Amino acid sequence: MSDSGPLLTLITFLPLLGMCAILFIPSRQKEWIKIVSLIFTLPSLVLGIKMLIEFDPQVGYQFIEKAPWIPAFNIHYYMGVDGLSVPMVFLTVLLCPICVLASWGIEDRIKGYCAMFLLLETGMLGVFCALDLFLFYVFWELMLLPMYFLIGIWGGPRKEYAAIKFFLYTLFGSVFLLLAVIAIWLATSPHSFDMTQLNEQLLQSGVGATFRNLCFLAMYVAFAVKIPAFPFHTWLPDAHVEAPTAISVILAGILLKMGTYGILRVSYPIFPDSAKWFAPVMVMIALINIVYGSLCAMAQTDLKKLVAYSSIAHMGYVMLGMASFTPAAMNGAVFQMFNHGTITAMLFLLVGVIYDRAHHRDIDGFGGLAAQTPIYAGITSLAFFAALGLPGLSGFISEALVFLGAFPTWPIITILSTSGIVLTAGYMLWTFQRIFLGPLNEKYRTLPEINARELVTLVPLAIIVLFLGIYPAPMLNIFDHAVRELLNRIL
Amino acid sequence: MNNFAVPILGIQGIMPELLLSLAAVLILLLEMTAGDREGHGALSLSVAGLILAFIATFGADGKQVFSSLLVNDNLSALLDRVFLMAAFLVTLVSRPYLANYGLAKGEFFVLLLLATVGMMVMGAAMDFITMFLGLEMLSLSLYVLAGFFKKDVLSGEAAFKYFILGAFATGFLVFGMAFVFGALGTTNFAAMAHTLSAGSPPFPSVPTLLFGLALILAGLGFKISLVPFHTWVPDVYTGAPTPVTALIATGSKAAGFAALVRIFMITFPGSFQFWGAAFWWLALLTMIVGNLFALVQVEIKRMFAYSSVANGGYLAMAFLSHSDVGIKALLFYLFAYTFMTVGVFGVVSLAGRRERLLISEYAGLSRENPFLAAVMSLFLLSLAGMPGTAGFFGKFYLFAGAVRSGYLGLALVGILTTILSFYYYLRVIVYMYMRESEMPREALELAGSGRTALVLAAAGVLILGCFPNLIWISIEQVF
């Protein structure tokens, strides 16, 4: 199929190799540990860009690698990407080096931190590349653990509570996923885990609609916890507030996408009829996510919590788009997944910048910072405007596509959802005003400006946000074909 | 007198057992002549014997030796490897552990090797007589080992309890064997299977046979600590020297399962309808009770004692999967379980005299010795069944086997109790990494052979977790 060698395997497992390398560096060499982990995130980025260039949007799964893994159960090591996974893989390999840079200030047990981080990267990339349901599940679980440690060991004051809450919620979801996986495997004959074939195989073995709907529901629970969709969202603010900056970036930038990606990659293609059956519920949940998330964000005084709740609202747009089954809405949803990844990553990085300097995140505790730190204020305004969907920035395109496509299917709910835009603009601008405008808070007369390392983490993301806001076609082209294929299956 | 046949001995069939016994004798001689005070000589001899025996297991030819008393088939070879690996890792952990208490004597290693020989005889037994011989050899060595800390009250209590209750269980077992012999007129497994398949006597009409099998199940159930025969476990596991606990939890348990496999799954598979229900209940109770009690423990060794009980429940599930599927899953889990259990007990042995401490006293271990904390986490996660570790595939095979054979409910209980187990396994990790020690301890040094053992066990856990097929291939050859 492809002549580029085991590209996906390399992308996925190079970070794991880095983890092994780090284990052999003495823990005293803190600088070296950070440098080595940065170095080991870079090849994946380079290969990710290569994948982006060589990817042919008109063909289905590409860069396929398939080898028997556990023949006794017909389990394969089956990797491949299509238009849906390519943006996610690229997002992951892009954010990971940025996050290593953003973690430069961590000193305590840095060896373990970097090892866990690289393991996490492998887990995430594996989820986005796996085409075997069992392999998907293994990567899905593999990711859970480093995340738990990263929050629980390097988190804030209530880290233990946040970590265990995250862990229990996700584990709760995973159990349902596992049950669905086993049920599907038992229902197919010959027993199979091949995600690209399961729909046909299930139809052949003639399982009933009840079975399919139940499996869909079980998987939905697993994915909804990750999104996080109401009412499984309460772990997110806690986890975000306690997690270190880089981990918040990963959490919001990539982990949340796994929920929606899982629905698009696993649930929809395998149970297309159940997808339609469940759409009315999903669209209601999307509405709740948007309105309730925005209202909650508005009420926050902690800057990080505000961004966390805004994530919940923004993931609501993704769900709205996914439940509408029109090409525009679906494209918008996938595009929003990518854009939210870059924009929220910026937001969390910016929160980290100010927290490292002021050691608090109380929105009302600042004031007039624009005069003291103009560059920081400038980048923050770009991120805030992107988050509230200002035309010319990437967030606008995806949200507009979602609303445009969702209206024909769900007119009333779409109208209600647009209130989210107003609310988002409200809390974003209000927050910006409280932190950056007005008279300068005397306490922060000596607040240092954003430094070069932090700029390096932010500028690439800002460029992507700007570029895709003006010229989104390259990105849309990547997944448009895959999205239409998926819709053909459902409709 | 005239028709006395010379028995076919077949020494090559018991090569691994012979090599181990030879090593044991050599250690005794060394102890007497050279005065090996630090145990280095004993360690080297044990390791050499175990490695040679391990190599010798690859000579399995499927023949029965010693007038059909023992069999040298692929199953016994695989079981031998489980036992030898457990003994090997335990030996490596033992020397630094015992040296820490000034007790690194050769006799410890001798007993350890002899216990291993006992396990191997049990795994290869084709006759009640040899099975009993192996069991006694194993048990007597373990009774002494459990009480190896002569001046320690808890160690003495452990040995005494283990001995008294073990003697009772052995009584049941022998009684059961006698009943089966009474019903079928032979003690040889192959002959029994032949008698049954020939149709005489008709099975249900022989209550003596059923009664005998029930007694055997009770006697062996004690060895593998199935609920309700598990009450000795917490005290013995806690009181015994920790490496000995590791051996009781892995090798000895595996030997018990091996005996059950030989008797129930290979000799009496046709009567599944009679003993199947018993295993169903035992597995169910063991999983639930083991996990629930582990949940509330505050002492580390007690918690692992109950966790070991719970694992026995998962293993017992294998007996419900008819045919070879169950045995394969059981064998795989035994490999996985050996690595991770010797691993946790190894860490407990070497974590600076914390073996009878509370879980909370593991706070800050990640700072004193990051290596110990890291491998401990790996073993704990494997016990909990995290993907990427051996425990995950072990459980997967067992549960999948149960589901395939139609025991969906039991598999669900297994999955639910597994989730429950995450709580108590993770709690140790929480203490090691997220809580700071109240009184700061100094960095912990780790002796060479102990570190080697933990690295090997960790490698085993990871390799089986990523490439389960490596070992599955040799398991497939059993049948």
Short mmCIF file of N, CA and C in Angstrom, two decimals, chain B residues 14-20 46-60 72 76-89 113 116 120 335 338-339 471 474:
data_model
loop_
_atom_site.label_atom_id
_atom_site.label_comp_id
_atom_site.label_asym_id
_atom_site.label_seq_id
_atom_site.Cartn_x
_atom_site.Cartn_y
_atom_site.Cartn_z
N ILE B 14 13.62 -37.65 34.59
CA ILE B 14 13.55 -36.83 35.80
C ILE B 14 14.82 -35.99 35.95
N MET B 15 15.42 -35.69 34.81
CA MET B 15 16.68 -34.94 34.82
C MET B 15 16.56 -33.62 35.62
N PRO B 16 15.56 -32.79 35.38
CA PRO B 16 15.50 -31.52 36.12
C PRO B 16 15.45 -31.75 37.64
N GLU B 17 14.62 -32.70 38.05
CA GLU B 17 14.49 -32.99 39.48
C GLU B 17 15.83 -33.45 40.05
N LEU B 18 16.52 -34.31 39.29
CA LEU B 18 17.80 -34.82 39.75
C LEU B 18 18.83 -33.71 39.91
N LEU B 19 18.86 -32.84 38.93
CA LEU B 19 19.85 -31.75 38.97
C LEU B 19 19.64 -30.88 40.20
N LEU B 20 18.36 -30.57 40.48
CA LEU B 20 18.06 -29.73 41.64
C LEU B 20 18.47 -30.43 42.93
N SER B 46 22.71 -22.79 43.95
CA SER B 46 21.27 -22.85 43.67
C SER B 46 20.98 -22.33 42.28
N VAL B 47 21.58 -21.18 41.97
CA VAL B 47 21.32 -20.58 40.67
C VAL B 47 21.77 -21.51 39.56
N ALA B 48 22.97 -22.11 39.74
CA ALA B 48 23.46 -23.02 38.71
C ALA B 48 22.51 -24.20 38.55
N GLY B 49 22.09 -24.78 39.69
CA GLY B 49 21.18 -25.92 39.63
C GLY B 49 19.88 -25.57 38.95
N LEU B 50 19.33 -24.39 39.29
CA LEU B 50 18.04 -24.00 38.72
C LEU B 50 18.15 -23.77 37.22
N ILE B 51 19.24 -23.14 36.81
CA ILE B 51 19.39 -22.86 35.37
C ILE B 51 19.56 -24.17 34.60
N LEU B 52 20.40 -25.07 35.14
CA LEU B 52 20.60 -26.36 34.46
C LEU B 52 19.29 -27.13 34.38
N ALA B 53 18.54 -27.11 35.48
CA ALA B 53 17.26 -27.82 35.48
C ALA B 53 16.32 -27.21 34.46
N PHE B 54 16.36 -25.88 34.35
CA PHE B 54 15.49 -25.19 33.39
C PHE B 54 15.82 -25.64 31.97
N ILE B 55 17.14 -25.72 31.69
CA ILE B 55 17.55 -26.18 30.36
C ILE B 55 17.08 -27.63 30.14
N ALA B 56 17.19 -28.43 31.21
CA ALA B 56 16.83 -29.84 31.07
C ALA B 56 15.35 -30.03 30.78
N THR B 57 14.51 -29.04 31.14
CA THR B 57 13.07 -29.22 30.89
C THR B 57 12.76 -29.24 29.39
N PHE B 58 13.71 -28.78 28.58
CA PHE B 58 13.43 -28.77 27.15
C PHE B 58 13.61 -30.14 26.52
N GLY B 59 13.98 -31.13 27.36
CA GLY B 59 14.13 -32.48 26.82
C GLY B 59 12.87 -33.33 26.98
N ALA B 60 11.71 -32.69 27.14
CA ALA B 60 10.50 -33.47 27.35
C ALA B 60 10.18 -34.32 26.14
N ASN B 72 6.68 -37.29 31.50
CA ASN B 72 7.61 -36.24 31.09
C ASN B 72 7.06 -35.58 29.83
N SER B 76 4.07 -31.07 31.81
CA SER B 76 4.93 -31.06 32.99
C SER B 76 6.16 -30.20 32.74
N ALA B 77 6.64 -30.16 31.50
CA ALA B 77 7.80 -29.31 31.21
C ALA B 77 7.46 -27.84 31.42
N LEU B 78 6.28 -27.44 30.94
CA LEU B 78 5.88 -26.04 31.12
C LEU B 78 5.70 -25.71 32.59
N LEU B 79 5.05 -26.63 33.31
CA LEU B 79 4.85 -26.40 34.74
C LEU B 79 6.21 -26.30 35.44
N ASP B 80 7.13 -27.19 35.06
CA ASP B 80 8.46 -27.15 35.64
C ASP B 80 9.08 -25.77 35.45
N ARG B 81 8.85 -25.20 34.26
CA ARG B 81 9.46 -23.89 34.01
C ARG B 81 8.84 -22.84 34.93
N VAL B 82 7.53 -22.93 35.16
CA VAL B 82 6.91 -21.99 36.10
C VAL B 82 7.56 -22.14 37.47
N PHE B 83 7.66 -23.38 37.95
CA PHE B 83 8.23 -23.61 39.29
C PHE B 83 9.67 -23.11 39.35
N LEU B 84 10.44 -23.44 38.32
CA LEU B 84 11.86 -23.09 38.35
C LEU B 84 12.05 -21.59 38.30
N MET B 85 11.20 -20.92 37.53
CA MET B 85 11.32 -19.47 37.47
C MET B 85 10.99 -18.86 38.82
N ALA B 86 9.91 -19.35 39.42
CA ALA B 86 9.54 -18.84 40.74
C ALA B 86 10.69 -19.05 41.72
N ALA B 87 11.23 -20.29 41.72
CA ALA B 87 12.31 -20.59 42.67
C ALA B 87 13.55 -19.75 42.37
N PHE B 88 13.82 -19.56 41.10
CA PHE B 88 15.00 -18.79 40.70
C PHE B 88 14.89 -17.35 41.22
N LEU B 89 13.75 -16.73 40.96
CA LEU B 89 13.58 -15.35 41.40
C LEU B 89 13.60 -15.26 42.92
N LEU B 113 15.25 -25.47 47.33
CA LEU B 113 15.42 -26.35 46.17
C LEU B 113 14.58 -27.61 46.33
N THR B 116 11.09 -27.03 45.56
CA THR B 116 10.90 -26.95 44.11
C THR B 116 10.83 -28.34 43.50
N MET B 120 7.82 -30.01 41.27
CA MET B 120 8.00 -30.62 39.96
C MET B 120 7.49 -32.05 39.94
N PHE B 335 2.23 -18.27 34.48
CA PHE B 335 3.47 -17.57 34.13
C PHE B 335 3.39 -16.10 34.56
N THR B 338 3.27 -15.63 38.32
CA THR B 338 4.54 -15.88 38.99
C THR B 338 5.43 -14.64 38.92
N PHE B 339 5.53 -14.06 37.73
CA PHE B 339 6.38 -12.86 37.60
C PHE B 339 5.90 -11.76 38.52
N ILE B 471 4.96 -16.87 24.54
CA ILE B 471 4.80 -18.02 25.42
C ILE B 471 3.60 -18.84 25.01
N SER B 474 4.40 -21.92 22.94
CA SER B 474 4.80 -23.16 23.60
C SER B 474 3.64 -23.75 24.41
#
